PDB file of C-alpha atoms and ligand atoms in Angstrom:
ATOM      1  CA  MET M  51      23.724  -2.315  -2.699  1.00  0.00           C
ATOM      2  CA  ARG M  52      27.124  -3.893  -1.959  1.00  0.00           C
ATOM      3  CA  ALA M  53      28.130  -6.032   1.009  1.00  0.00           C
ATOM      4  CA  GLY M  54      29.327  -3.940   3.938  1.00  0.00           C
ATOM      5  CA  VAL M  55      26.545  -1.389   3.543  1.00  0.00           C
ATOM      6  CA  LEU M  56      23.683  -3.838   3.682  1.00  0.00           C
ATOM      7  CA  PHE M  57      20.417  -2.530   5.069  1.00  0.00           C
ATOM      8  CA  ARG M  58      17.789  -4.812   6.532  1.00  0.00           C
ATOM      9  CA  ALA M  59      14.297  -3.465   7.183  1.00  0.00           C
ATOM     10  CA  ILE M  60      11.062  -5.022   8.401  1.00  0.00           C
ATOM     11  CA  LEU M  61       7.618  -3.706   7.526  1.00  0.00           C
ATOM     12  CA  MET M  62       4.866  -4.511  10.003  1.00  0.00           C
ATOM     13  CA  GLY M  63       1.223  -3.591  10.369  1.00  0.00           C
ATOM     14  CA  PRO M  64      -2.156  -5.316  10.650  1.00  0.00           C
ATOM     15  CA  PRO M  65      -3.592  -7.118   7.619  1.00  0.00           C
ATOM     16  CA  GLY M  66      -4.644  -4.523   5.071  1.00  0.00           C
ATOM     17  CA  SER M  67      -2.621  -1.702   6.621  1.00  0.00           C
ATOM     18  CA  GLY M  68      -0.852  -1.121   3.292  1.00  0.00           C
ATOM     19  CA  LYS M  69       2.311  -3.206   3.730  1.00  0.00           C
ATOM     20  CA  GLY M  70       2.237  -4.458   0.134  1.00  0.00           C
ATOM     21  CA  THR M  71       1.488  -0.981  -1.240  1.00  0.00           C
ATOM     22  CA  VAL M  72       4.203   0.718   0.815  1.00  0.00           C
ATOM     23  CA  SER M  73       6.684  -2.096   0.034  1.00  0.00           C
ATOM     24  CA  GLY M  74       6.236  -1.412  -3.670  1.00  0.00           C
ATOM     25  CA  ARG M  75       7.043   2.264  -3.124  1.00  0.00           C
ATOM     26  CA  ILE M  76      10.054   1.498  -0.911  1.00  0.00           C
ATOM     27  CA  VAL M  77      11.414  -0.974  -3.447  1.00  0.00           C
ATOM     28  CA  SER M  78      11.092   1.443  -6.355  1.00  0.00           C
ATOM     29  CA  SER M  79      12.518   4.377  -4.376  1.00  0.00           C
ATOM     30  CA  PHE M  80      15.362   2.611  -2.574  1.00  0.00           C
ATOM     31  CA  GLY M  81      15.998  -0.620  -4.489  1.00  0.00           C
ATOM     32  CA  LEU M  82      15.725  -3.070  -1.598  1.00  0.00           C
ATOM     33  CA  LYS M  83      14.797  -6.678  -2.385  1.00  0.00           C
ATOM     34  CA  HIS M  84      11.200  -7.333  -1.326  1.00  0.00           C
ATOM     35  CA  VAL M  85      10.456 -10.505   0.615  1.00  0.00           C
ATOM     36  CA  SER M  86       6.762 -10.940   1.440  1.00  0.00           C
ATOM     37  CA  SER M  87       5.742 -13.897   3.596  1.00  0.00           C
ATOM     38  CA  GLY M  88       2.195 -13.725   2.184  1.00  0.00           C
ATOM     39  CA  ASP M  89       3.468 -13.797  -1.423  1.00  0.00           C
ATOM     40  CA  LEU M  90       5.782 -16.741  -0.629  1.00  0.00           C
ATOM     41  CA  LEU M  91       2.826 -18.634   0.822  1.00  0.00           C
ATOM     42  CA  ARG M  92       0.560 -17.823  -2.133  1.00  0.00           C
ATOM     43  CA  VAL M  93       3.208 -19.037  -4.612  1.00  0.00           C
ATOM     44  CA  ASN M  94       3.283 -22.333  -2.704  1.00  0.00           C
ATOM     45  CA  ILE M  95      -0.519 -22.520  -2.620  1.00  0.00           C
ATOM     46  CA  ASN M  96      -0.769 -21.918  -6.377  1.00  0.00           C
ATOM     47  CA  ARG M  97       1.845 -24.594  -7.061  1.00  0.00           C
ATOM     48  CA  GLN M  98       0.076 -26.922  -4.626  1.00  0.00           C
ATOM     49  CA  THR M  99       3.282 -27.749  -2.771  1.00  0.00           C
ATOM     50  CA  GLU M 100       3.118 -29.532   0.590  1.00  0.00           C
ATOM     51  CA  VAL M 101       3.856 -26.252   2.398  1.00  0.00           C
ATOM     52  CA  GLY M 102       1.156 -24.566   0.308  1.00  0.00           C
ATOM     53  CA  MET M 103      -1.497 -27.156   1.216  1.00  0.00           C
ATOM     54  CA  VAL M 104      -0.722 -26.877   4.943  1.00  0.00           C
ATOM     55  CA  ALA M 105      -0.646 -23.059   4.752  1.00  0.00           C
ATOM     56  CA  LYS M 106      -3.960 -22.796   2.905  1.00  0.00           C
ATOM     57  CA  SER M 107      -5.835 -24.693   5.596  1.00  0.00           C
ATOM     58  CA  TYR M 108      -4.767 -22.047   8.149  1.00  0.00           C
ATOM     59  CA  ILE M 109      -5.048 -18.959   5.917  1.00  0.00           C
ATOM     60  CA  ASP M 110      -8.611 -19.766   4.852  1.00  0.00           C
ATOM     61  CA  LYS M 111      -9.625 -19.879   8.520  1.00  0.00           C
ATOM     62  CA  GLY M 112      -8.040 -16.491   9.223  1.00  0.00           C
ATOM     63  CA  LYS M 113      -5.314 -18.144  11.317  1.00  0.00           C
ATOM     64  CA  LEU M 114      -1.576 -17.649  11.230  1.00  0.00           C
ATOM     65  CA  VAL M 115       0.457 -20.409   9.586  1.00  0.00           C
ATOM     66  CA  PRO M 116       2.489 -22.396  12.184  1.00  0.00           C
ATOM     67  CA  ASP M 117       5.758 -20.727  13.179  1.00  0.00           C
ATOM     68  CA  ASP M 118       8.024 -23.559  12.023  1.00  0.00           C
ATOM     69  CA  VAL M 119       6.470 -23.661   8.526  1.00  0.00           C
ATOM     70  CA  ILE M 120       6.677 -19.924   7.806  1.00  0.00           C
ATOM     71  CA  THR M 121      10.042 -19.473   9.525  1.00  0.00           C
ATOM     72  CA  ARG M 122      11.672 -22.154   7.387  1.00  0.00           C
ATOM     73  CA  LEU M 123      10.182 -20.659   4.218  1.00  0.00           C
ATOM     74  CA  VAL M 124      11.273 -17.083   4.945  1.00  0.00           C
ATOM     75  CA  LEU M 125      14.754 -17.932   6.261  1.00  0.00           C
ATOM     76  CA  TYR M 126      15.371 -20.077   3.182  1.00  0.00           C
ATOM     77  CA  GLU M 127      14.483 -17.113   0.966  1.00  0.00           C
ATOM     78  CA  LEU M 128      16.648 -14.689   2.968  1.00  0.00           C
ATOM     79  CA  ASN M 129      19.543 -17.120   2.658  1.00  0.00           C
ATOM     80  CA  THR M 130      19.425 -16.618  -1.124  1.00  0.00           C
ATOM     81  CA  LEU M 131      19.718 -12.848  -0.600  1.00  0.00           C
ATOM     82  CA  GLU M 132      22.822 -12.785   1.611  1.00  0.00           C
ATOM     83  CA  GLU M 133      24.553 -10.047  -0.383  1.00  0.00           C
ATOM     84  CA  TYR M 134      21.502  -7.814  -0.784  1.00  0.00           C
ATOM     85  CA  SER M 135      19.713  -5.235   1.280  1.00  0.00           C
ATOM     86  CA  TRP M 136      16.145  -6.336   1.850  1.00  0.00           C
ATOM     87  CA  LEU M 137      12.707  -5.349   3.073  1.00  0.00           C
ATOM     88  CA  LEU M 138      10.840  -8.077   4.883  1.00  0.00           C
ATOM     89  CA  ASP M 139       7.059  -7.678   4.678  1.00  0.00           C
ATOM     90  CA  GLY M 140       4.682  -9.706   6.872  1.00  0.00           C
ATOM     91  CA  PHE M 141       7.330 -11.550   8.892  1.00  0.00           C
ATOM     92  CA  PRO M 142       7.817 -11.876  11.840  1.00  0.00           C
ATOM     93  CA  ARG M 143       4.235 -12.023  13.092  1.00  0.00           C
ATOM     94  CA  THR M 144       4.856 -13.790  16.416  1.00  0.00           C
ATOM     95  CA  VAL M 145       7.536 -13.448  19.085  1.00  0.00           C
ATOM     96  CA  PRO M 146       8.997 -16.935  18.360  1.00  0.00           C
ATOM     97  CA  GLN M 147       9.363 -15.898  14.684  1.00  0.00           C
ATOM     98  CA  ALA M 148      11.117 -12.675  15.740  1.00  0.00           C
ATOM     99  CA  GLU M 149      13.483 -14.636  17.978  1.00  0.00           C
ATOM    100  CA  ALA M 150      14.304 -17.120  15.208  1.00  0.00           C
ATOM    101  CA  LEU M 151      15.006 -14.270  12.764  1.00  0.00           C
ATOM    102  CA  ASN M 152      17.120 -12.405  15.283  1.00  0.00           C
ATOM    103  CA  LYS M 153      19.532 -15.335  15.600  1.00  0.00           C
ATOM    104  CA  LEU M 154      20.529 -14.726  11.959  1.00  0.00           C
ATOM    105  CA  TYR M 155      19.706 -11.105  11.116  1.00  0.00           C
ATOM    106  CA  GLN M 156      19.215  -8.017  13.280  1.00  0.00           C
ATOM    107  CA  PRO M 157      17.027  -5.460  11.492  1.00  0.00           C
ATOM    108  CA  ASP M 158      18.314  -1.898  11.137  1.00  0.00           C
ATOM    109  CA  THR M 159      14.768  -0.642  11.365  1.00  0.00           C
ATOM    110  CA  VAL M 160      11.225  -1.930  11.900  1.00  0.00           C
ATOM    111  CA  ILE M 161       8.533   0.218  10.322  1.00  0.00           C
ATOM    112  CA  ASN M 162       5.041  -0.231  11.742  1.00  0.00           C
ATOM    113  CA  LEU M 163       2.008   0.975   9.781  1.00  0.00           C
ATOM    114  CA  ASN M 164      -0.527   1.838  12.438  1.00  0.00           C
ATOM    115  CA  VAL M 165      -3.910   1.953  10.692  1.00  0.00           C
ATOM    116  CA  PRO M 166      -7.241   1.734  12.583  1.00  0.00           C
ATOM    117  CA  PHE M 167      -9.100  -1.573  12.313  1.00  0.00           C
ATOM    118  CA  GLU M 168     -12.290   0.160  11.065  1.00  0.00           C
ATOM    119  CA  THR M 169     -10.390   1.550   8.051  1.00  0.00           C
ATOM    120  CA  ILE M 170      -8.939  -1.870   7.353  1.00  0.00           C
ATOM    121  CA  LYS M 171     -12.256  -3.710   7.330  1.00  0.00           C
ATOM    122  CA  GLN M 172     -13.543  -1.382   4.608  1.00  0.00           C
ATOM    123  CA  ARG M 173     -10.409  -1.739   2.505  1.00  0.00           C
ATOM    124  CA  LEU M 174      -9.999  -5.473   2.467  1.00  0.00           C
ATOM    125  CA  THR M 175     -13.430  -6.203   1.086  1.00  0.00           C
ATOM    126  CA  SER M 176     -12.559  -4.101  -1.976  1.00  0.00           C
ATOM    127  CA  ARG M 177      -9.083  -5.597  -2.546  1.00  0.00           C
ATOM    128  CA  TRP M 178      -8.526  -7.454  -5.818  1.00  0.00           C
ATOM    129  CA  ILE M 179      -5.294  -9.193  -6.845  1.00  0.00           C
ATOM    130  CA  HIS M 180      -3.598 -10.625  -9.906  1.00  0.00           C
ATOM    131  CA  GLN M 181      -2.867 -14.083  -8.622  1.00  0.00           C
ATOM    132  CA  GLU M 182       0.208 -14.896 -10.696  1.00  0.00           C
ATOM    133  CA  SER M 183       2.203 -11.723  -9.863  1.00  0.00           C
ATOM    134  CA  GLY M 184       0.652 -10.678  -6.533  1.00  0.00           C
ATOM    135  CA  ARG M 185      -0.164  -7.199  -7.956  1.00  0.00           C
ATOM    136  CA  VAL M 186      -2.764  -5.587  -5.719  1.00  0.00           C
ATOM    137  CA  TYR M 187      -5.670  -3.309  -6.643  1.00  0.00           C
ATOM    138  CA  ASN M 188      -8.491  -1.679  -4.760  1.00  0.00           C
ATOM    139  CA  ILE M 189     -11.826  -0.634  -6.219  1.00  0.00           C
ATOM    140  CA  ASP M 190     -11.638   2.763  -4.452  1.00  0.00           C
ATOM    141  CA  PHE M 191      -7.919   3.441  -4.017  1.00  0.00           C
ATOM    142  CA  ASN M 192      -6.067   2.106  -7.051  1.00  0.00           C
ATOM    143  CA  PRO M 193      -8.559   0.559  -9.486  1.00  0.00           C
ATOM    144  CA  PRO M 194      -7.237  -1.342 -12.512  1.00  0.00           C
ATOM    145  CA  LYS M 195      -7.368   0.551 -15.826  1.00  0.00           C
ATOM    146  CA  VAL M 196      -9.956  -1.915 -17.129  1.00  0.00           C
ATOM    147  CA  PRO M 197     -12.368  -3.127 -14.414  1.00  0.00           C
ATOM    148  CA  GLY M 198     -11.595  -6.699 -13.329  1.00  0.00           C
ATOM    149  CA  LEU M 199      -8.369  -7.024 -15.365  1.00  0.00           C
ATOM    150  CA  ASP M 200      -4.657  -6.805 -14.492  1.00  0.00           C
ATOM    151  CA  ASN M 201      -2.944  -3.678 -15.911  1.00  0.00           C
ATOM    152  CA  ILE M 202       0.109  -5.551 -17.217  1.00  0.00           C
ATOM    153  CA  THR M 203      -1.163  -8.916 -18.462  1.00  0.00           C
ATOM    154  CA  GLY M 204      -4.866  -8.197 -19.015  1.00  0.00           C
ATOM    155  CA  GLU M 205      -5.670 -11.380 -17.066  1.00  0.00           C
ATOM    156  CA  SER M 206      -8.621 -11.577 -14.679  1.00  0.00           C
ATOM    157  CA  LEU M 207      -8.320 -10.310 -11.108  1.00  0.00           C
ATOM    158  CA  VAL M 208      -9.583 -12.368  -8.171  1.00  0.00           C
ATOM    159  CA  GLN M 209     -10.535 -11.649  -4.564  1.00  0.00           C
ATOM    160  CA  ARG M 210      -8.495 -13.379  -1.882  1.00  0.00           C
ATOM    161  CA  ASP M 211     -10.459 -16.113  -0.082  1.00  0.00           C
ATOM    162  CA  ASP M 212      -9.243 -14.702   3.247  1.00  0.00           C
ATOM    163  CA  ASP M 213     -10.645 -11.205   2.502  1.00  0.00           C
ATOM    164  CA  LYS M 214     -14.206 -12.290   3.339  1.00  0.00           C
ATOM    165  CA  PRO M 215     -15.538  -9.991   6.120  1.00  0.00           C
ATOM    166  CA  GLU M 216     -15.821 -12.789   8.717  1.00  0.00           C
ATOM    167  CA  THR M 217     -12.250 -13.962   8.005  1.00  0.00           C
ATOM    168  CA  VAL M 218     -10.904 -10.413   8.173  1.00  0.00           C
ATOM    169  CA  ILE M 219     -12.243 -10.140  11.737  1.00  0.00           C
ATOM    170  CA  LEU M 220     -10.430 -13.344  12.727  1.00  0.00           C
ATOM    171  CA  ARG M 221      -7.189 -12.084  11.153  1.00  0.00           C
ATOM    172  CA  LEU M 222      -7.424  -8.834  13.091  1.00  0.00           C
ATOM    173  CA  GLN M 223      -7.952 -10.829  16.307  1.00  0.00           C
ATOM    174  CA  ALA M 224      -4.870 -12.953  15.548  1.00  0.00           C
ATOM    175  CA  TYR M 225      -2.931  -9.751  14.926  1.00  0.00           C
ATOM    176  CA  GLU M 226      -3.913  -8.275  18.262  1.00  0.00           C
ATOM    177  CA  GLU M 227      -3.145 -11.417  20.208  1.00  0.00           C
ATOM    178  CA  LEU M 228       0.017 -12.707  18.513  1.00  0.00           C
ATOM    179  CA  THR M 229       1.568  -9.890  16.476  1.00  0.00           C
ATOM    180  CA  SER M 230       1.245  -6.825  18.707  1.00  0.00           C
ATOM    181  CA  PRO M 231       3.736  -8.389  21.202  1.00  0.00           C
ATOM    182  CA  VAL M 232       6.289  -8.347  18.355  1.00  0.00           C
ATOM    183  CA  LEU M 233       6.043  -4.539  18.318  1.00  0.00           C
ATOM    184  CA  GLU M 234       7.034  -4.499  21.975  1.00  0.00           C
ATOM    185  CA  TYR M 235       9.908  -6.879  21.213  1.00  0.00           C
ATOM    186  CA  TYR M 236      11.343  -4.404  18.673  1.00  0.00           C
ATOM    187  CA  GLN M 237      10.505  -1.383  20.811  1.00  0.00           C
ATOM    188  CA  ASN M 238      12.713  -2.906  23.495  1.00  0.00           C
ATOM    189  CA  LYS M 239      15.506  -3.303  20.943  1.00  0.00           C
ATOM    190  CA  GLY M 240      15.164   0.407  20.039  1.00  0.00           C
ATOM    191  CA  VAL M 241      14.487  -0.151  16.314  1.00  0.00           C
ATOM    192  CA  LEU M 242      10.713   0.414  16.092  1.00  0.00           C
ATOM    193  CA  GLU M 243       9.364   3.379  14.092  1.00  0.00           C
ATOM    194  CA  ILE M 244       5.595   3.914  14.116  1.00  0.00           C
ATOM    195  CA  PHE M 245       3.703   5.649  11.293  1.00  0.00           C
ATOM    196  CA  SER M 246       0.020   6.271  12.000  1.00  0.00           C
ATOM    197  CA  GLY M 247      -2.808   7.309   9.685  1.00  0.00           C
ATOM    198  CA  THR M 248      -5.781   6.214   7.625  1.00  0.00           C
ATOM    199  CA  GLU M 249      -4.424   6.931   4.118  1.00  0.00           C
ATOM    200  CA  THR M 250      -1.315   5.395   2.555  1.00  0.00           C
ATOM    201  CA  ASN M 251      -0.699   8.565   0.563  1.00  0.00           C
ATOM    202  CA  MET M 252      -0.457  10.512   3.832  1.00  0.00           C
ATOM    203  CA  ILE M 253       1.753   7.940   5.574  1.00  0.00           C
ATOM    204  CA  TRP M 254       4.115   7.277   2.672  1.00  0.00           C
ATOM    205  CA  PRO M 255       5.949  10.668   2.573  1.00  0.00           C
ATOM    206  CA  HIS M 256       6.875  10.201   6.248  1.00  0.00           C
ATOM    207  CA  VAL M 257       8.186   6.693   5.617  1.00  0.00           C
ATOM    208  CA  ARG M 258      10.134   7.925   2.589  1.00  0.00           C
ATOM    209  CA  ASP M 259      11.683  10.827   4.524  1.00  0.00           C
ATOM    210  CA  PHE M 260      12.605   8.537   7.380  1.00  0.00           C
ATOM    211  CA  LEU M 261      14.302   6.008   5.068  1.00  0.00           C
ATOM    212  CA  SER M 262      16.038   8.785   3.085  1.00  0.00           C
ATOM    213  CA  LYS M 263      17.996   9.666   6.199  1.00  0.00           C
ATOM    214  CA  LYS M 264      19.304   6.083   6.387  1.00  0.00           C
ATOM    215  CA  LEU M 265      19.558   4.995   2.759  1.00  0.00           C
ATOM    216  CA  PRO M 266      20.548   6.534  -0.578  1.00  0.00           C
ATOM    217  CA  ALA M 267      17.504   7.016  -2.861  1.00  0.00           C
ATOM    218  CA  LEU M 268      17.712   5.575  -6.395  1.00  0.00           C
ATOM    219  CA  SER M 269      16.997   8.898  -8.073  1.00  0.00           C
TER     220      SER M 269
HETATM  221  N1  LIG S 499      -9.030   3.199   0.335  1.00  0.00           N
HETATM  222  C1  LIG S 499      -7.724   2.956   0.491  1.00  0.00           C
HETATM  223  N2  LIG S 499      -7.251   1.744   0.148  1.00  0.00           N
HETATM  224  C2  LIG S 499      -5.912   1.521   0.324  1.00  0.00           C
HETATM  225  C3  LIG S 499      -5.029   2.506   0.837  1.00  0.00           C
HETATM  226  N3  LIG S 499      -3.775   1.969   0.889  1.00  0.00           N
HETATM  227  C4  LIG S 499      -3.874   0.705   0.432  1.00  0.00           C
HETATM  228  N4  LIG S 499      -5.149   0.425   0.073  1.00  0.00           N
HETATM  229  C5  LIG S 499      -5.738  -0.804  -0.459  1.00  0.00           C
HETATM  230  O1  LIG S 499      -6.050  -1.604   0.674  1.00  0.00           O
HETATM  231  C6  LIG S 499      -5.803  -2.987   0.404  1.00  0.00           C
HETATM  232  C7  LIG S 499      -4.755  -3.505   1.392  1.00  0.00           C
HETATM  233  O2  LIG S 499      -3.486  -2.918   1.084  1.00  0.00           O
HETATM  234  P1  LIG S 499      -2.180  -3.850   0.982  1.00  0.00           P
HETATM  235  O3  LIG S 499      -1.045  -2.963   0.552  1.00  0.00           O
HETATM  236  O4  LIG S 499      -2.479  -5.057   0.183  1.00  0.00           O
HETATM  237  O5  LIG S 499      -2.007  -4.207   2.554  1.00  0.00           O
HETATM  238  P2  LIG S 499      -1.307  -5.392   3.331  1.00  0.00           P
HETATM  239  O6  LIG S 499      -2.359  -6.431   3.529  1.00  0.00           O
HETATM  240  O7  LIG S 499      -0.874  -4.766   4.650  1.00  0.00           O
HETATM  241  O8  LIG S 499      -0.140  -5.862   2.508  1.00  0.00           O
HETATM  242  C8  LIG S 499      -5.360  -3.054  -1.060  1.00  0.00           C
HETATM  243  O9  LIG S 499      -6.511  -3.306  -1.862  1.00  0.00           O
HETATM  244  C9  LIG S 499      -4.811  -1.652  -1.333  1.00  0.00           C
HETATM  245  O10 LIG S 499      -4.900  -1.291  -2.706  1.00  0.00           O
HETATM  246  C10 LIG S 499      -5.586   3.783   1.169  1.00  0.00           C
HETATM  247  O11 LIG S 499      -4.896   4.714   1.623  1.00  0.00           O
HETATM  248  N5  LIG S 499      -6.923   3.947   0.977  1.00  0.00           N
HETATM  249  N1  LIG S 500       4.746 -14.391   9.329  1.00  0.00           N
HETATM  250  C1  LIG S 500       3.624 -15.118   9.218  1.00  0.00           C
HETATM  251  N2  LIG S 500       3.273 -16.020  10.164  1.00  0.00           N
HETATM  252  C2  LIG S 500       2.164 -16.755  10.073  1.00  0.00           C
HETATM  253  N3  LIG S 500       1.297 -16.663   9.079  1.00  0.00           N
HETATM  254  C3  LIG S 500       1.577 -15.793   8.088  1.00  0.00           C
HETATM  255  C4  LIG S 500       2.762 -14.980   8.095  1.00  0.00           C
HETATM  256  N4  LIG S 500       2.773 -14.201   6.984  1.00  0.00           N
HETATM  257  C5  LIG S 500       1.645 -14.499   6.312  1.00  0.00           C
HETATM  258  N5  LIG S 500       0.915 -15.446   6.969  1.00  0.00           N
HETATM  259  C6  LIG S 500      -0.387 -16.023   6.580  1.00  0.00           C
HETATM  260  O1  LIG S 500      -0.732 -15.556   5.278  1.00  0.00           O
HETATM  261  C7  LIG S 500      -1.908 -14.744   5.335  1.00  0.00           C
HETATM  262  C8  LIG S 500      -1.778 -13.591   4.345  1.00  0.00           C
HETATM  263  O2  LIG S 500      -0.678 -12.795   4.692  1.00  0.00           O
HETATM  264  P1  LIG S 500      -0.346 -11.427   3.948  1.00  0.00           P
HETATM  265  O3  LIG S 500      -0.343 -11.653   2.488  1.00  0.00           O
HETATM  266  O4  LIG S 500       0.870 -10.849   4.583  1.00  0.00           O
HETATM  267  O5  LIG S 500      -1.620 -10.538   4.168  1.00  0.00           O
HETATM  268  P2  LIG S 500      -2.150  -9.543   5.219  1.00  0.00           P
HETATM  269  O6  LIG S 500      -1.063  -8.686   5.769  1.00  0.00           O
HETATM  270  O7  LIG S 500      -3.151  -8.793   4.417  1.00  0.00           O
HETATM  271  O8  LIG S 500      -2.748 -10.452   6.265  1.00  0.00           O
HETATM  272  C9  LIG S 500      -2.038 -14.327   6.798  1.00  0.00           C
HETATM  273  O9  LIG S 500      -3.375 -14.052   7.149  1.00  0.00           O
HETATM  274  C10 LIG S 500      -1.497 -15.550   7.504  1.00  0.00           C
HETATM  275  O10 LIG S 500      -2.459 -16.584   7.585  1.00  0.00           O
END
């Protein structure tokens, strides 16, 4: 997409609400660049950078990474994408993050995936990922072709350390306390769109139709 018609979208929702899954569908349908705060952090953790070491100590406890650390990381990435339309997934998660982002970029739309916490708890314990690429699987929803192995590389899948049931509960608490005020922040700006449901395949057509009215589809 060329400068002048740039589109900037944010995808929000509690942990496990399907942000990564829906992002993949948005990117392949509409061609936006995908920026995921969780993926950026995991790349840093795998490379054992200083940011990665700090981030891991918070993530493993089910806590949010400090605002200054994640804000610097995400804004640096967005700076490399000045001439592209993008979809930001997992950021902002606190009001100070939203305020910092807003100084530089005002989103055209904020999509919130509103999925009940009970549904989420079941899902996250059956999530498996390919660490190198961030590809996500689920034993019930989208199992790999060969159990335990990535579809593309054939490498082993792993479970995320922070998907342990007790950590999931802490992450949901952090969401309620720190991230739900961000929804109000965007509601007040008139850009919030809420999509509710328990199944991504039911929610997705509504998200796609909504975006189709704002963006040209790729095919
Ligand atoms: N059972 C079920 N699992 C889903 C559904 N949508 C996504 N998932 C799985 O739930 C987990 C969390 O989804 P993900 O897209 O990673 O969510 P995120 O944490 O918000 O980015 C992954 O293992 C997905 O494959 C769904 O509709 N039903
Ligand atoms: N914007 C953010 N602010 C603070 N911490 C973040 C942010 N994005 C990601 N994280 C940290 O990374 C973890 C994983 O994030 P993510 O991959 O988006 O997964 P999920 O949406 O399933 O929680 C979060 O639990 C949190 O500790």
